[in-house]
PDB file of C-alpha atoms in Angstrom:
ATOM      1  CA  MET A  48       1.947 105.806  -4.991  1.00  0.00           C
ATOM      2  CA  ARG A  49       5.230 105.318  -3.243  1.00  0.00           C
ATOM      3  CA  PRO A  50       5.510 104.666   0.523  1.00  0.00           C
ATOM      4  CA  GLN A  51       4.891 107.720   2.754  1.00  0.00           C
ATOM      5  CA  ARG A  52       8.245 107.416   4.468  1.00  0.00           C
ATOM      6  CA  GLU A  53       9.905 107.889   1.095  1.00  0.00           C
ATOM      7  CA  VAL A  54       7.684 110.856   0.351  1.00  0.00           C
ATOM      8  CA  TRP A  55       8.744 112.620   3.532  1.00  0.00           C
ATOM      9  CA  ASP A  56      12.405 111.949   2.982  1.00  0.00           C
ATOM     10  CA  ALA A  57      12.019 113.503  -0.514  1.00  0.00           C
ATOM     11  CA  ILE A  58      10.227 116.701   0.492  1.00  0.00           C
ATOM     12  CA  ALA A  59      12.051 117.165   3.893  1.00  0.00           C
ATOM     13  CA  ALA A  60      13.984 120.302   3.064  1.00  0.00           C
ATOM     14  CA  SER A  61      10.988 121.887   1.267  1.00  0.00           C
ATOM     15  CA  PHE A  62       8.701 121.070   4.118  1.00  0.00           C
ATOM     16  CA  ASP A  63      11.267 122.417   6.674  1.00  0.00           C
ATOM     17  CA  ARG A  64      11.236 125.834   4.944  1.00  0.00           C
ATOM     18  CA  THR A  65       7.541 126.168   5.534  1.00  0.00           C
ATOM     19  CA  ARG A  66       7.338 125.010   9.163  1.00  0.00           C
ATOM     20  CA  ALA A  67       9.276 127.397  11.403  1.00  0.00           C
ATOM     21  CA  ARG A  68       6.490 128.609  13.674  1.00  0.00           C
ATOM     22  CA  PRO A  69       5.452 126.361  16.562  1.00  0.00           C
ATOM     23  CA  TRP A  70       1.722 126.032  17.346  1.00  0.00           C
ATOM     24  CA  PRO A  71       0.450 128.062  20.391  1.00  0.00           C
ATOM     25  CA  HIS A  72      -1.524 125.211  21.956  1.00  0.00           C
ATOM     26  CA  VAL A  73       1.606 123.012  21.908  1.00  0.00           C
ATOM     27  CA  GLU A  74       3.725 125.756  23.447  1.00  0.00           C
ATOM     28  CA  GLY A  75       1.046 126.062  26.215  1.00  0.00           C
ATOM     29  CA  PHE A  76       1.093 122.316  26.866  1.00  0.00           C
ATOM     30  CA  LEU A  77       4.929 122.109  27.087  1.00  0.00           C
ATOM     31  CA  ALA A  78       5.123 125.217  29.244  1.00  0.00           C
ATOM     32  CA  ALA A  79       2.826 123.709  31.884  1.00  0.00           C
ATOM     33  CA  LEU A  80       5.078 120.589  32.264  1.00  0.00           C
ATOM     34  CA  PRO A  81       7.549 120.464  35.216  1.00  0.00           C
ATOM     35  CA  GLN A  82      11.180 121.346  34.540  1.00  0.00           C
ATOM     36  CA  GLY A  83      13.276 118.342  33.523  1.00  0.00           C
ATOM     37  CA  ALA A  84      10.273 116.201  32.482  1.00  0.00           C
ATOM     38  CA  ARG A  85      11.283 113.741  29.749  1.00  0.00           C
ATOM     39  CA  VAL A  86       9.016 114.404  26.716  1.00  0.00           C
ATOM     40  CA  LEU A  87       8.602 112.353  23.562  1.00  0.00           C
ATOM     41  CA  ASP A  88       7.984 114.451  20.408  1.00  0.00           C
ATOM     42  CA  LEU A  89       6.358 111.649  18.349  1.00  0.00           C
ATOM     43  CA  MET A  90       6.649 112.009  14.583  1.00  0.00           C
ATOM     44  CA  ALA A  91       8.464 115.229  15.234  1.00  0.00           C
ATOM     45  CA  GLY A  92       9.059 116.459  11.737  1.00  0.00           C
ATOM     46  CA  ASN A  93      11.554 119.269  11.550  1.00  0.00           C
ATOM     47  CA  GLY A  94      11.855 119.541  15.310  1.00  0.00           C
ATOM     48  CA  ARG A  95      10.174 122.927  15.845  1.00  0.00           C
ATOM     49  CA  HIS A  96       8.305 121.654  18.827  1.00  0.00           C
ATOM     50  CA  SER A  97      11.307 119.731  20.200  1.00  0.00           C
ATOM     51  CA  LEU A  98      13.001 123.127  20.156  1.00  0.00           C
ATOM     52  CA  VAL A  99      10.190 124.625  22.262  1.00  0.00           C
ATOM     53  CA  ALA A 100      10.467 121.744  24.729  1.00  0.00           C
ATOM     54  CA  ASP A 101      14.193 122.192  25.034  1.00  0.00           C
ATOM     55  CA  ASP A 102      13.810 125.960  25.539  1.00  0.00           C
ATOM     56  CA  ALA A 103      11.266 125.199  28.276  1.00  0.00           C
ATOM     57  CA  GLY A 104      13.806 123.179  30.196  1.00  0.00           C
ATOM     58  CA  LEU A 105      12.370 119.785  29.278  1.00  0.00           C
ATOM     59  CA  ASP A 106      14.286 116.619  28.366  1.00  0.00           C
ATOM     60  CA  ALA A 107      13.071 116.224  24.811  1.00  0.00           C
ATOM     61  CA  VAL A 108      13.438 113.199  22.565  1.00  0.00           C
ATOM     62  CA  TRP A 109      12.816 113.630  18.887  1.00  0.00           C
ATOM     63  CA  LEU A 110      11.405 110.623  16.940  1.00  0.00           C
ATOM     64  CA  ASP A 111      10.213 110.323  13.294  1.00  0.00           C
ATOM     65  CA  TRP A 112      10.422 107.869  10.427  1.00  0.00           C
ATOM     66  CA  SER A 113      12.252 110.309   8.093  1.00  0.00           C
ATOM     67  CA  ARG A 114      16.076 110.250   8.140  1.00  0.00           C
ATOM     68  CA  ALA A 115      16.168 113.391   6.123  1.00  0.00           C
ATOM     69  CA  LEU A 116      14.124 115.273   8.677  1.00  0.00           C
ATOM     70  CA  ALA A 117      16.308 113.845  11.437  1.00  0.00           C
ATOM     71  CA  THR A 118      19.320 115.320   9.774  1.00  0.00           C
ATOM     72  CA  LEU A 119      17.694 118.747   9.472  1.00  0.00           C
ATOM     73  CA  SER A 120      16.489 118.789  13.112  1.00  0.00           C
ATOM     74  CA  SER A 121      19.676 117.471  14.560  1.00  0.00           C
ATOM     75  CA  GLU A 122      21.657 120.284  12.983  1.00  0.00           C
ATOM     76  CA  ARG A 123      19.638 122.754  15.124  1.00  0.00           C
ATOM     77  CA  LEU A 124      19.379 120.560  18.185  1.00  0.00           C
ATOM     78  CA  PRO A 125      22.490 118.411  18.293  1.00  0.00           C
ATOM     79  CA  HIS A 126      22.175 117.773  22.097  1.00  0.00           C
ATOM     80  CA  ILE A 127      18.709 116.254  21.763  1.00  0.00           C
ATOM     81  CA  PRO A 128      18.350 112.546  20.986  1.00  0.00           C
ATOM     82  CA  HIS A 129      17.133 112.041  17.355  1.00  0.00           C
ATOM     83  CA  ILE A 130      15.712 108.574  16.736  1.00  0.00           C
ATOM     84  CA  VAL A 131      14.593 107.354  13.310  1.00  0.00           C
ATOM     85  CA  ALA A 132      12.023 104.734  13.872  1.00  0.00           C
ATOM     86  CA  ASP A 133       8.499 103.570  13.178  1.00  0.00           C
ATOM     87  CA  ALA A 134       5.790 105.128  15.356  1.00  0.00           C
ATOM     88  CA  ALA A 135       4.040 101.767  15.592  1.00  0.00           C
ATOM     89  CA  ARG A 136       7.111 100.052  17.018  1.00  0.00           C
ATOM     90  CA  LEU A 137       8.680 102.493  19.449  1.00  0.00           C
ATOM     91  CA  PRO A 138      12.270 101.536  20.615  1.00  0.00           C
ATOM     92  CA  PHE A 139      11.690 102.469  24.296  1.00  0.00           C
ATOM     93  CA  ALA A 140      11.055 100.626  27.503  1.00  0.00           C
ATOM     94  CA  ASP A 141       7.579 100.755  29.133  1.00  0.00           C
ATOM     95  CA  ALA A 142       6.884 103.917  31.116  1.00  0.00           C
ATOM     96  CA  SER A 143       9.897 105.757  29.714  1.00  0.00           C
ATOM     97  CA  PHE A 144       8.352 109.269  29.363  1.00  0.00           C
ATOM     98  CA  ASP A 145       6.664 111.892  31.660  1.00  0.00           C
ATOM     99  CA  ALA A 146       4.708 113.392  28.736  1.00  0.00           C
ATOM    100  CA  ALA A 147       4.292 113.330  24.971  1.00  0.00           C
ATOM    101  CA  ILE A 148       3.211 115.460  22.011  1.00  0.00           C
ATOM    102  CA  CYS A 149       2.151 114.222  18.608  1.00  0.00           C
ATOM    103  CA  VAL A 150       1.645 117.245  16.353  1.00  0.00           C
ATOM    104  CA  ALA A 151      -0.089 116.811  12.984  1.00  0.00           C
ATOM    105  CA  ALA A 152       1.284 113.360  12.591  1.00  0.00           C
ATOM    106  CA  LEU A 153      -1.083 110.582  13.624  1.00  0.00           C
ATOM    107  CA  HIS A 154      -3.360 111.362  10.630  1.00  0.00           C
ATOM    108  CA  GLY A 155      -0.441 110.775   8.256  1.00  0.00           C
ATOM    109  CA  LEU A 156       0.046 107.093   9.106  1.00  0.00           C
ATOM    110  CA  PRO A 157      -1.048 105.046   6.202  1.00  0.00           C
ATOM    111  CA  ASP A 158      -3.786 102.681   7.562  1.00  0.00           C
ATOM    112  CA  PRO A 159      -6.094 102.083  10.500  1.00  0.00           C
ATOM    113  CA  ASP A 160      -4.000  99.244  12.046  1.00  0.00           C
ATOM    114  CA  THR A 161      -0.804 101.366  11.949  1.00  0.00           C
ATOM    115  CA  ARG A 162      -2.582 104.282  13.545  1.00  0.00           C
ATOM    116  CA  ALA A 163      -4.063 102.058  16.308  1.00  0.00           C
ATOM    117  CA  ALA A 164      -0.638 100.421  16.884  1.00  0.00           C
ATOM    118  CA  SER A 165       0.995 103.847  17.218  1.00  0.00           C
ATOM    119  CA  LEU A 166      -1.443 104.921  19.856  1.00  0.00           C
ATOM    120  CA  ARG A 167      -0.965 101.710  21.774  1.00  0.00           C
ATOM    121  CA  GLU A 168       2.802 102.171  21.637  1.00  0.00           C
ATOM    122  CA  LEU A 169       2.465 105.758  22.812  1.00  0.00           C
ATOM    123  CA  LYS A 170       0.402 104.604  25.799  1.00  0.00           C
ATOM    124  CA  ARG A 171       2.897 101.896  26.512  1.00  0.00           C
ATOM    125  CA  VAL A 172       5.996 104.208  26.737  1.00  0.00           C
ATOM    126  CA  LEU A 173       4.244 106.843  28.940  1.00  0.00           C
ATOM    127  CA  LYS A 174       4.329 106.615  32.674  1.00  0.00           C
ATOM    128  CA  PRO A 175       0.982 105.979  34.415  1.00  0.00           C
ATOM    129  CA  ASP A 176      -1.102 109.129  34.285  1.00  0.00           C
ATOM    130  CA  ALA A 177       1.373 110.919  32.070  1.00  0.00           C
ATOM    131  CA  PRO A 178      -0.278 113.530  29.847  1.00  0.00           C
ATOM    132  CA  ALA A 179      -0.220 113.505  26.040  1.00  0.00           C
ATOM    133  CA  GLN A 180      -1.381 116.137  23.544  1.00  0.00           C
ATOM    134  CA  LEU A 181      -2.268 115.008  20.081  1.00  0.00           C
ATOM    135  CA  THR A 182      -3.172 117.254  17.136  1.00  0.00           C
ATOM    136  CA  VAL A 183      -4.871 115.895  13.995  1.00  0.00           C
ATOM    137  CA  TRP A 184      -6.545 117.380  10.905  1.00  0.00           C
ATOM    138  CA  SER A 185     -10.272 117.822  11.307  1.00  0.00           C
ATOM    139  CA  ARG A 186     -12.704 116.305   8.855  1.00  0.00           C
ATOM    140  CA  ASP A 187     -14.876 119.430   9.384  1.00  0.00           C
ATOM    141  CA  ALA A 188     -12.073 121.792   8.280  1.00  0.00           C
ATOM    142  CA  PRO A 189     -13.219 124.290   5.618  1.00  0.00           C
ATOM    143  CA  ARG A 190     -10.891 122.697   2.932  1.00  0.00           C
ATOM    144  CA  PHE A 191     -12.677 119.310   3.260  1.00  0.00           C
ATOM    145  CA  ARG A 192     -16.308 120.356   3.441  1.00  0.00           C
ATOM    146  CA  ASP A 193     -16.942 119.467  -0.187  1.00  0.00           C
ATOM    147  CA  LEU A 194     -15.828 115.825   0.195  1.00  0.00           C
ATOM    148  CA  PRO A 195     -18.505 113.154   0.078  1.00  0.00           C
ATOM    149  CA  ALA A 196     -20.173 112.853   3.525  1.00  0.00           C
ATOM    150  CA  ARG A 197     -18.511 109.514   4.472  1.00  0.00           C
ATOM    151  CA  GLU A 198     -15.059 110.303   3.124  1.00  0.00           C
ATOM    152  CA  THR A 199     -12.319 110.420   5.729  1.00  0.00           C
ATOM    153  CA  ASP A 200      -9.176 109.574   3.689  1.00  0.00           C
ATOM    154  CA  VAL A 201      -7.673 112.077   1.347  1.00  0.00           C
ATOM    155  CA  VAL A 202      -4.526 112.565  -0.820  1.00  0.00           C
ATOM    156  CA  VAL A 203      -3.040 115.956  -0.437  1.00  0.00           C
ATOM    157  CA  PRO A 204      -0.069 116.572  -2.895  1.00  0.00           C
ATOM    158  CA  TRP A 205       3.034 118.457  -1.859  1.00  0.00           C
ATOM    159  CA  LYS A 206       3.794 120.767  -4.866  1.00  0.00           C
ATOM    160  CA  ALA A 207       6.266 123.320  -3.442  1.00  0.00           C
ATOM    161  CA  ASP A 208       9.733 123.598  -4.909  1.00  0.00           C
ATOM    162  CA  GLY A 209       8.868 121.648  -7.967  1.00  0.00           C
ATOM    163  CA  PHE A 210       7.633 118.546  -6.175  1.00  0.00           C
ATOM    164  CA  ASP A 211       4.491 116.644  -6.922  1.00  0.00           C
ATOM    165  CA  GLU A 212       4.438 114.057  -4.122  1.00  0.00           C
ATOM    166  CA  ALA A 213       1.222 112.441  -2.888  1.00  0.00           C
ATOM    167  CA  ARG A 214       0.665 112.592   0.889  1.00  0.00           C
ATOM    168  CA  THR A 215      -2.088 110.406   2.362  1.00  0.00           C
ATOM    169  CA  TYR A 216      -4.102 111.688   5.332  1.00  0.00           C
ATOM    170  CA  HIS A 217      -6.928 110.345   7.510  1.00  0.00           C
ATOM    171  CA  LEU A 218      -9.339 113.000   8.775  1.00  0.00           C
ATOM    172  CA  TYR A 219     -10.898 112.884  12.238  1.00  0.00           C
ATOM    173  CA  ARG A 220     -14.054 113.960  13.874  1.00  0.00           C
ATOM    174  CA  PRO A 221     -13.967 114.342  17.612  1.00  0.00           C
ATOM    175  CA  ALA A 222     -15.870 111.128  18.325  1.00  0.00           C
ATOM    176  CA  ALA A 223     -13.594 109.084  16.155  1.00  0.00           C
ATOM    177  CA  LEU A 224     -10.454 110.592  17.684  1.00  0.00           C
ATOM    178  CA  ARG A 225     -11.874 109.949  21.165  1.00  0.00           C
ATOM    179  CA  ALA A 226     -12.685 106.361  20.275  1.00  0.00           C
ATOM    180  CA  ALA A 227      -9.206 105.750  18.845  1.00  0.00           C
ATOM    181  CA  LEU A 228      -7.528 107.050  21.974  1.00  0.00           C
ATOM    182  CA  GLU A 229      -9.842 105.186  24.356  1.00  0.00           C
ATOM    183  CA  GLY A 230      -9.269 102.011  22.251  1.00  0.00           C
ATOM    184  CA  ALA A 231      -5.524 102.349  23.024  1.00  0.00           C
ATOM    185  CA  GLY A 232      -6.167 102.685  26.707  1.00  0.00           C
ATOM    186  CA  PHE A 233      -5.922 106.423  27.151  1.00  0.00           C
ATOM    187  CA  ARG A 234      -8.208 108.547  29.405  1.00  0.00           C
ATOM    188  CA  VAL A 235      -9.426 111.457  27.226  1.00  0.00           C
ATOM    189  CA  HIS A 236      -9.806 114.669  29.122  1.00  0.00           C
ATOM    190  CA  GLY A 237     -11.006 116.861  26.287  1.00  0.00           C
ATOM    191  CA  ILE A 238     -10.930 117.446  22.497  1.00  0.00           C
ATOM    192  CA  ASP A 239     -10.822 121.030  21.238  1.00  0.00           C
ATOM    193  CA  GLU A 240     -11.007 122.571  17.840  1.00  0.00           C
ATOM    194  CA  VAL A 241      -8.278 125.023  16.797  1.00  0.00           C
ATOM    195  CA  ALA A 242      -7.618 127.182  13.783  1.00  0.00           C
ATOM    196  CA  ILE A 243      -4.194 126.764  12.380  1.00  0.00           C
ATOM    197  CA  ALA A 244      -4.170 127.303   8.632  1.00  0.00           C
ATOM    198  CA  ALA A 245      -7.621 128.759   8.309  1.00  0.00           C
ATOM    199  CA  LYS A 246      -9.841 131.374   9.982  1.00  0.00           C
ATOM    200  CA  GLU A 247     -12.133 128.582  11.080  1.00  0.00           C
ATOM    201  CA  PRO A 248     -11.170 125.536  13.107  1.00  0.00           C
ATOM    202  CA  ASP A 249      -9.241 123.018  11.041  1.00  0.00           C
ATOM    203  CA  ASN A 250      -7.496 120.876  13.604  1.00  0.00           C
ATOM    204  CA  LEU A 251      -8.484 118.868  16.548  1.00  0.00           C
ATOM    205  CA  VAL A 252      -6.425 118.861  19.774  1.00  0.00           C
ATOM    206  CA  ALA A 253      -6.840 116.007  22.253  1.00  0.00           C
ATOM    207  CA  LEU A 254      -5.593 116.083  25.819  1.00  0.00           C
ATOM    208  CA  ALA A 255      -5.274 112.547  27.244  1.00  0.00           C
ATOM    209  CA  SER A 256      -3.419 110.620  29.900  1.00  0.00           C
ATOM    210  CA  ALA A 257      -1.904 107.134  29.975  1.00  0.00           C
TER     211      ALA A 257
END
């Protein structure tokens, strides 16, 4: 299995064609932020939520590990900073951001240490008490109910447009997501279930503050 960064570079254009619609709970979070707030879109993918932040009058910064996705997003949003970097080693000073979003991304980092480091880095670059919203795949989503009870790591292939690329994902339950955030120093204000790709809840949404 090749590194996940290479996988995302390979499927960037194919992924982009299927990800135009922003998620309502992210739109609501961004709409509630004060005008001009500097917002980090962490592991921002094709930039659909950076676009929402920009339209809401926020000072958005796009960051992802995929240079191919950076190219696609920057074509739509040339006035927004696009930074290709590792989520576990963010190239920002402490307390650089007023808020952050991390949408369907944390669970794609390849191992527990990297996920933990990413959360610590996110906490570091947020101002004290700054809010963050993180969305991850739920272990209790309908598509994963037939997995063995203790299984939390899956491989989900990307097969659109002739690809067959293995994507690795870590699945969360609310208690595990809360523990991960608190372990990084966040205060967790709530974890909700939302339905994105299914009629039943399939994602978890955490609201936390630095």
